[in-house]
Amino acid sequence: RHDSTVHRCPGPADPLRAFGLDAGARTVLEVLGGIGQPSLVGGAVRDVLLREAGRGPTTTGDVDVEVHGTRTDLVVGALRAAGAIVVEAGAGFPVLKVVLDGSRVDVAVTAESGALDPVTVSALGRDFTVNAVAWDPRTNVFLDAVGGIDDAVIGVLRHASERCSEDPLRVLRAVQLVARFDFDVHPA
């Protein structure tokens, strides 16, 4: 299922509206684009995919960003220079909690992994395929390394990789997503 190819699909016709990106979130993406390669990830991307498939919520919630090709200290410095409040949280998987112009954005700086594309490495670390699709704000393209777009369209909840079993709370997350979006759980 995971052939290490990142599939690229056109993004929404009006991405700012689709993702609900206000001025602060757009500024965060612009700042990060100046020092690395940012992608929107997680629930915001999933919700847009589900809406486009006629299955999703009417609004998008949290804004989660991953940035590749840079270092955490550079990200913190650039965001603070833009006027953001930045707090580092999380021990096992550090996340920068960013507040700028009233917007709250979570930013994860991903380490380079060598042989695999950073989008693939990130996707394989996520819980479910529908949550593992990224959106590139520079090109307005969805980046899918694990079949999450197809699963969103057909309403299937499938683990993104064998790493899904590393966190027992993901079972509760699966129940929540099934109840919220009426997914069918993939048997594997």
PDB file of C-alpha atoms in Angstrom:
ATOM      1  CA  ARG A   1       0.000   0.000   0.000  1.00  0.00           C
ATOM      2  CA  HIS A   2       2.830   2.453   0.736  1.00  0.00           C
ATOM      3  CA  ASP A   3       5.005   2.668  -2.348  1.00  0.00           C
ATOM      4  CA  SER A   4       6.895   5.787  -1.143  1.00  0.00           C
ATOM      5  CA  THR A   5       5.339   7.807  -3.965  1.00  0.00           C
ATOM      6  CA  VAL A   6       3.711  11.041  -2.918  1.00  0.00           C
ATOM      7  CA  HIS A   7       0.609  11.567  -5.021  1.00  0.00           C
ATOM      8  CA  ARG A   8      -0.168  15.170  -5.852  1.00  0.00           C
ATOM      9  CA  CYS A   9      -3.752  16.290  -6.461  1.00  0.00           C
ATOM     10  CA  PRO A  10      -5.123  19.783  -7.085  1.00  0.00           C
ATOM     11  CA  GLY A  11      -6.238  21.645  -3.983  1.00  0.00           C
ATOM     12  CA  PRO A  12      -9.542  23.473  -3.460  1.00  0.00           C
ATOM     13  CA  ALA A  13     -10.615  26.241  -5.837  1.00  0.00           C
ATOM     14  CA  ASP A  14     -10.623  28.777  -2.991  1.00  0.00           C
ATOM     15  CA  PRO A  15      -8.110  27.461  -0.446  1.00  0.00           C
ATOM     16  CA  LEU A  16      -8.296  30.418   1.951  1.00  0.00           C
ATOM     17  CA  ARG A  17     -12.039  29.912   2.344  1.00  0.00           C
ATOM     18  CA  ALA A  18     -11.868  26.106   2.280  1.00  0.00           C
ATOM     19  CA  PHE A  19      -9.271  25.932   5.059  1.00  0.00           C
ATOM     20  CA  GLY A  20     -10.617  28.942   6.955  1.00  0.00           C
ATOM     21  CA  LEU A  21      -7.205  30.603   6.984  1.00  0.00           C
ATOM     22  CA  ASP A  22      -7.420  34.004   8.606  1.00  0.00           C
ATOM     23  CA  ALA A  23      -4.743  36.710   8.390  1.00  0.00           C
ATOM     24  CA  GLY A  24      -2.677  35.336  11.290  1.00  0.00           C
ATOM     25  CA  ALA A  25      -2.587  31.794   9.907  1.00  0.00           C
ATOM     26  CA  ARG A  26      -1.679  33.091   6.442  1.00  0.00           C
ATOM     27  CA  THR A  27       1.157  35.129   7.939  1.00  0.00           C
ATOM     28  CA  VAL A  28       2.474  32.060   9.773  1.00  0.00           C
ATOM     29  CA  LEU A  29       2.492  30.111   6.482  1.00  0.00           C
ATOM     30  CA  GLU A  30       4.232  33.000   4.675  1.00  0.00           C
ATOM     31  CA  VAL A  31       6.911  33.311   7.370  1.00  0.00           C
ATOM     32  CA  LEU A  32       7.530  29.559   7.365  1.00  0.00           C
ATOM     33  CA  GLY A  33       7.663  29.555   3.557  1.00  0.00           C
ATOM     34  CA  GLY A  34      10.573  31.986   3.782  1.00  0.00           C
ATOM     35  CA  ILE A  35      12.722  29.567   5.808  1.00  0.00           C
ATOM     36  CA  GLY A  36      11.421  26.095   4.912  1.00  0.00           C
ATOM     37  CA  GLN A  37       8.681  24.102   3.230  1.00  0.00           C
ATOM     38  CA  PRO A  38       5.418  24.403   5.184  1.00  0.00           C
ATOM     39  CA  SER A  39       2.398  22.157   4.718  1.00  0.00           C
ATOM     40  CA  LEU A  40      -1.007  22.261   6.344  1.00  0.00           C
ATOM     41  CA  VAL A  41      -1.725  18.860   7.931  1.00  0.00           C
ATOM     42  CA  GLY A  42      -4.181  16.995  10.135  1.00  0.00           C
ATOM     43  CA  GLY A  43      -7.821  17.737  10.759  1.00  0.00           C
ATOM     44  CA  ALA A  44      -8.067  20.907   8.666  1.00  0.00           C
ATOM     45  CA  VAL A  45      -6.952  19.012   5.558  1.00  0.00           C
ATOM     46  CA  ARG A  46      -9.133  15.998   6.409  1.00  0.00           C
ATOM     47  CA  ASP A  47     -12.187  18.209   6.876  1.00  0.00           C
ATOM     48  CA  VAL A  48     -11.675  19.899   3.493  1.00  0.00           C
ATOM     49  CA  LEU A  49     -11.312  16.508   1.778  1.00  0.00           C
ATOM     50  CA  LEU A  50     -14.449  15.210   3.480  1.00  0.00           C
ATOM     51  CA  ARG A  51     -16.421  18.345   2.528  1.00  0.00           C
ATOM     52  CA  GLU A  52     -15.321  18.000  -1.093  1.00  0.00           C
ATOM     53  CA  ALA A  53     -16.542  14.379  -0.964  1.00  0.00           C
ATOM     54  CA  GLY A  54     -19.875  15.507   0.512  1.00  0.00           C
ATOM     55  CA  ARG A  55     -19.119  13.867   3.871  1.00  0.00           C
ATOM     56  CA  GLY A  56     -17.557  16.494   6.062  1.00  0.00           C
ATOM     57  CA  PRO A  57     -18.239  19.220   8.577  1.00  0.00           C
ATOM     58  CA  THR A  58     -19.181  22.695   7.456  1.00  0.00           C
ATOM     59  CA  THR A  59     -16.284  24.358   9.257  1.00  0.00           C
ATOM     60  CA  THR A  60     -12.624  23.589   9.742  1.00  0.00           C
ATOM     61  CA  GLY A  61     -11.107  23.608  13.191  1.00  0.00           C
ATOM     62  CA  ASP A  62      -7.479  23.615  14.189  1.00  0.00           C
ATOM     63  CA  VAL A  63      -4.663  24.801  11.968  1.00  0.00           C
ATOM     64  CA  ASP A  64      -1.710  22.415  12.145  1.00  0.00           C
ATOM     65  CA  VAL A  65       1.423  23.053  10.112  1.00  0.00           C
ATOM     66  CA  GLU A  66       4.514  20.960   9.499  1.00  0.00           C
ATOM     67  CA  VAL A  67       7.622  22.583   8.139  1.00  0.00           C
ATOM     68  CA  HIS A  68      10.461  20.700   6.487  1.00  0.00           C
ATOM     69  CA  GLY A  69      13.953  21.808   5.566  1.00  0.00           C
ATOM     70  CA  THR A  70      14.715  24.060   8.506  1.00  0.00           C
ATOM     71  CA  ARG A  71      15.516  24.041  12.215  1.00  0.00           C
ATOM     72  CA  THR A  72      13.320  24.764  15.220  1.00  0.00           C
ATOM     73  CA  ASP A  73      15.444  27.702  16.390  1.00  0.00           C
ATOM     74  CA  LEU A  74      15.087  29.373  12.978  1.00  0.00           C
ATOM     75  CA  VAL A  75      11.319  28.813  13.001  1.00  0.00           C
ATOM     76  CA  VAL A  76      10.961  30.273  16.500  1.00  0.00           C
ATOM     77  CA  GLY A  77      13.115  33.281  15.594  1.00  0.00           C
ATOM     78  CA  ALA A  78      11.259  34.002  12.344  1.00  0.00           C
ATOM     79  CA  LEU A  79       7.828  33.699  13.938  1.00  0.00           C
ATOM     80  CA  ARG A  80       8.788  35.922  16.881  1.00  0.00           C
ATOM     81  CA  ALA A  81      10.256  38.485  14.469  1.00  0.00           C
ATOM     82  CA  ALA A  82       6.819  38.531  12.773  1.00  0.00           C
ATOM     83  CA  GLY A  83       5.220  39.358  16.125  1.00  0.00           C
ATOM     84  CA  ALA A  84       4.045  35.896  17.151  1.00  0.00           C
ATOM     85  CA  ILE A  85       4.005  34.455  20.636  1.00  0.00           C
ATOM     86  CA  VAL A  86       5.713  31.063  20.426  1.00  0.00           C
ATOM     87  CA  VAL A  87       5.753  28.402  23.148  1.00  0.00           C
ATOM     88  CA  GLU A  88       7.369  24.981  22.756  1.00  0.00           C
ATOM     89  CA  ALA A  89       5.206  22.126  24.096  1.00  0.00           C
ATOM     90  CA  GLY A  90       5.421  18.344  24.122  1.00  0.00           C
ATOM     91  CA  ALA A  91       8.328  16.158  25.120  1.00  0.00           C
ATOM     92  CA  GLY A  92       8.014  13.157  22.798  1.00  0.00           C
ATOM     93  CA  PHE A  93       6.879  15.124  19.764  1.00  0.00           C
ATOM     94  CA  PRO A  94       7.654  18.831  20.227  1.00  0.00           C
ATOM     95  CA  VAL A  95       5.122  21.276  18.828  1.00  0.00           C
ATOM     96  CA  LEU A  96       5.336  25.038  18.718  1.00  0.00           C
ATOM     97  CA  LYS A  97       2.154  26.692  19.963  1.00  0.00           C
ATOM     98  CA  VAL A  98       1.934  29.916  17.967  1.00  0.00           C
ATOM     99  CA  VAL A  99      -0.412  32.845  18.476  1.00  0.00           C
ATOM    100  CA  LEU A 100      -0.376  35.632  15.895  1.00  0.00           C
ATOM    101  CA  ASP A 101      -3.059  38.258  15.284  1.00  0.00           C
ATOM    102  CA  GLY A 102      -5.562  36.185  17.259  1.00  0.00           C
ATOM    103  CA  SER A 103      -4.852  32.995  15.317  1.00  0.00           C
ATOM    104  CA  ARG A 104      -3.686  29.841  17.058  1.00  0.00           C
ATOM    105  CA  VAL A 105      -1.477  27.587  14.954  1.00  0.00           C
ATOM    106  CA  ASP A 106       0.424  24.457  15.965  1.00  0.00           C
ATOM    107  CA  VAL A 107       3.745  24.095  14.137  1.00  0.00           C
ATOM    108  CA  ALA A 108       5.882  20.955  14.018  1.00  0.00           C
ATOM    109  CA  VAL A 109       9.388  21.129  12.598  1.00  0.00           C
ATOM    110  CA  THR A 110      10.158  17.775  11.014  1.00  0.00           C
ATOM    111  CA  ALA A 111      13.623  16.302  10.865  1.00  0.00           C
ATOM    112  CA  GLU A 112      15.140  15.207   7.591  1.00  0.00           C
ATOM    113  CA  SER A 113      14.928  11.453   7.221  1.00  0.00           C
ATOM    114  CA  GLY A 114      17.360  10.593   4.462  1.00  0.00           C
ATOM    115  CA  ALA A 115      16.010   8.249   1.818  1.00  0.00           C
ATOM    116  CA  LEU A 116      12.254   8.927   2.080  1.00  0.00           C
ATOM    117  CA  ASP A 117      10.498  12.133   1.114  1.00  0.00           C
ATOM    118  CA  PRO A 118       9.701  14.142   4.295  1.00  0.00           C
ATOM    119  CA  VAL A 119       5.990  14.135   3.378  1.00  0.00           C
ATOM    120  CA  THR A 120       6.042  10.322   3.338  1.00  0.00           C
ATOM    121  CA  VAL A 121       7.864  10.115   6.672  1.00  0.00           C
ATOM    122  CA  SER A 122       5.342  12.490   8.217  1.00  0.00           C
ATOM    123  CA  ALA A 123       2.356  10.611   6.772  1.00  0.00           C
ATOM    124  CA  LEU A 124       3.625   7.275   8.064  1.00  0.00           C
ATOM    125  CA  GLY A 125       3.861   8.753  11.561  1.00  0.00           C
ATOM    126  CA  ARG A 126       0.227   9.852  11.634  1.00  0.00           C
ATOM    127  CA  ASP A 127      -2.648   7.781  12.959  1.00  0.00           C
ATOM    128  CA  PHE A 128      -5.011   7.314  10.007  1.00  0.00           C
ATOM    129  CA  THR A 129      -4.724   7.840   6.262  1.00  0.00           C
ATOM    130  CA  VAL A 130      -7.424  10.532   6.224  1.00  0.00           C
ATOM    131  CA  ASN A 131      -5.321  12.516   8.722  1.00  0.00           C
ATOM    132  CA  ALA A 132      -2.065  11.941   6.833  1.00  0.00           C
ATOM    133  CA  VAL A 133      -2.739  14.092   3.760  1.00  0.00           C
ATOM    134  CA  ALA A 134      -0.879  17.405   3.595  1.00  0.00           C
ATOM    135  CA  TRP A 135      -1.654  20.564   1.632  1.00  0.00           C
ATOM    136  CA  ASP A 136       1.122  22.669   0.115  1.00  0.00           C
ATOM    137  CA  PRO A 137       0.142  26.353   0.384  1.00  0.00           C
ATOM    138  CA  ARG A 138       2.711  27.421  -2.226  1.00  0.00           C
ATOM    139  CA  THR A 139       1.257  25.241  -4.980  1.00  0.00           C
ATOM    140  CA  ASN A 140      -2.307  24.584  -3.732  1.00  0.00           C
ATOM    141  CA  VAL A 141      -1.720  20.843  -4.057  1.00  0.00           C
ATOM    142  CA  PHE A 142      -2.718  17.988  -1.757  1.00  0.00           C
ATOM    143  CA  LEU A 143       0.195  15.653  -0.966  1.00  0.00           C
ATOM    144  CA  ASP A 144      -0.872  12.066  -0.259  1.00  0.00           C
ATOM    145  CA  ALA A 145       1.627   9.301   0.491  1.00  0.00           C
ATOM    146  CA  VAL A 146      -0.767   6.766   2.044  1.00  0.00           C
ATOM    147  CA  GLY A 147      -4.066   6.807   0.125  1.00  0.00           C
ATOM    148  CA  GLY A 148      -5.878   9.200   2.446  1.00  0.00           C
ATOM    149  CA  ILE A 149      -7.683  11.065  -0.334  1.00  0.00           C
ATOM    150  CA  ASP A 150      -9.249   7.863  -1.652  1.00  0.00           C
ATOM    151  CA  ASP A 151     -10.184   6.788   1.886  1.00  0.00           C
ATOM    152  CA  ALA A 152     -11.830  10.167   2.565  1.00  0.00           C
ATOM    153  CA  VAL A 153     -13.890   9.870  -0.608  1.00  0.00           C
ATOM    154  CA  ILE A 154     -15.131   6.344   0.167  1.00  0.00           C
ATOM    155  CA  GLY A 155     -15.451   6.899   3.923  1.00  0.00           C
ATOM    156  CA  VAL A 156     -12.917   4.362   5.177  1.00  0.00           C
ATOM    157  CA  LEU A 157     -10.828   4.730   8.320  1.00  0.00           C
ATOM    158  CA  ARG A 158      -7.512   2.937   7.845  1.00  0.00           C
ATOM    159  CA  HIS A 159      -4.302   3.155   9.853  1.00  0.00           C
ATOM    160  CA  ALA A 160      -1.542   5.085   8.092  1.00  0.00           C
ATOM    161  CA  SER A 161       1.158   2.547   9.011  1.00  0.00           C
ATOM    162  CA  GLU A 162       2.020  -0.176  11.473  1.00  0.00           C
ATOM    163  CA  ARG A 163       3.155   2.606  13.824  1.00  0.00           C
ATOM    164  CA  CYS A 164      -0.512   3.292  14.576  1.00  0.00           C
ATOM    165  CA  SER A 165      -0.380   0.598  17.266  1.00  0.00           C
ATOM    166  CA  GLU A 166       2.386   2.471  19.153  1.00  0.00           C
ATOM    167  CA  ASP A 167      -0.182   4.712  20.855  1.00  0.00           C
ATOM    168  CA  PRO A 168      -3.095   2.941  22.573  1.00  0.00           C
ATOM    169  CA  LEU A 169      -5.097   6.199  22.584  1.00  0.00           C
ATOM    170  CA  ARG A 170      -5.457   5.893  18.822  1.00  0.00           C
ATOM    171  CA  VAL A 171      -8.192   3.305  19.395  1.00  0.00           C
ATOM    172  CA  LEU A 172     -10.220   6.000  21.152  1.00  0.00           C
ATOM    173  CA  ARG A 173      -9.405   8.402  18.314  1.00  0.00           C
ATOM    174  CA  ALA A 174     -10.728   5.817  15.844  1.00  0.00           C
ATOM    175  CA  VAL A 175     -13.997   5.528  17.747  1.00  0.00           C
ATOM    176  CA  GLN A 176     -14.332   9.316  17.788  1.00  0.00           C
ATOM    177  CA  LEU A 177     -13.720   9.614  14.044  1.00  0.00           C
ATOM    178  CA  VAL A 178     -16.116   6.765  13.202  1.00  0.00           C
ATOM    179  CA  ALA A 179     -18.847   8.373  15.306  1.00  0.00           C
ATOM    180  CA  ARG A 180     -18.208  11.873  13.973  1.00  0.00           C
ATOM    181  CA  PHE A 181     -17.873  11.079  10.266  1.00  0.00           C
ATOM    182  CA  ASP A 182     -19.643   7.712   9.889  1.00  0.00           C
ATOM    183  CA  PHE A 183     -16.504   6.003   8.595  1.00  0.00           C
ATOM    184  CA  ASP A 184     -16.301   2.276   7.942  1.00  0.00           C
ATOM    185  CA  VAL A 185     -13.270   0.799   9.700  1.00  0.00           C
ATOM    186  CA  HIS A 186     -10.866  -1.037   7.423  1.00  0.00           C
ATOM    187  CA  PRO A 187     -10.404  -4.604   8.728  1.00  0.00           C
ATOM    188  CA  ALA A 188      -6.581  -4.612   8.579  1.00  0.00           C
TER     189      ALA A 188
END
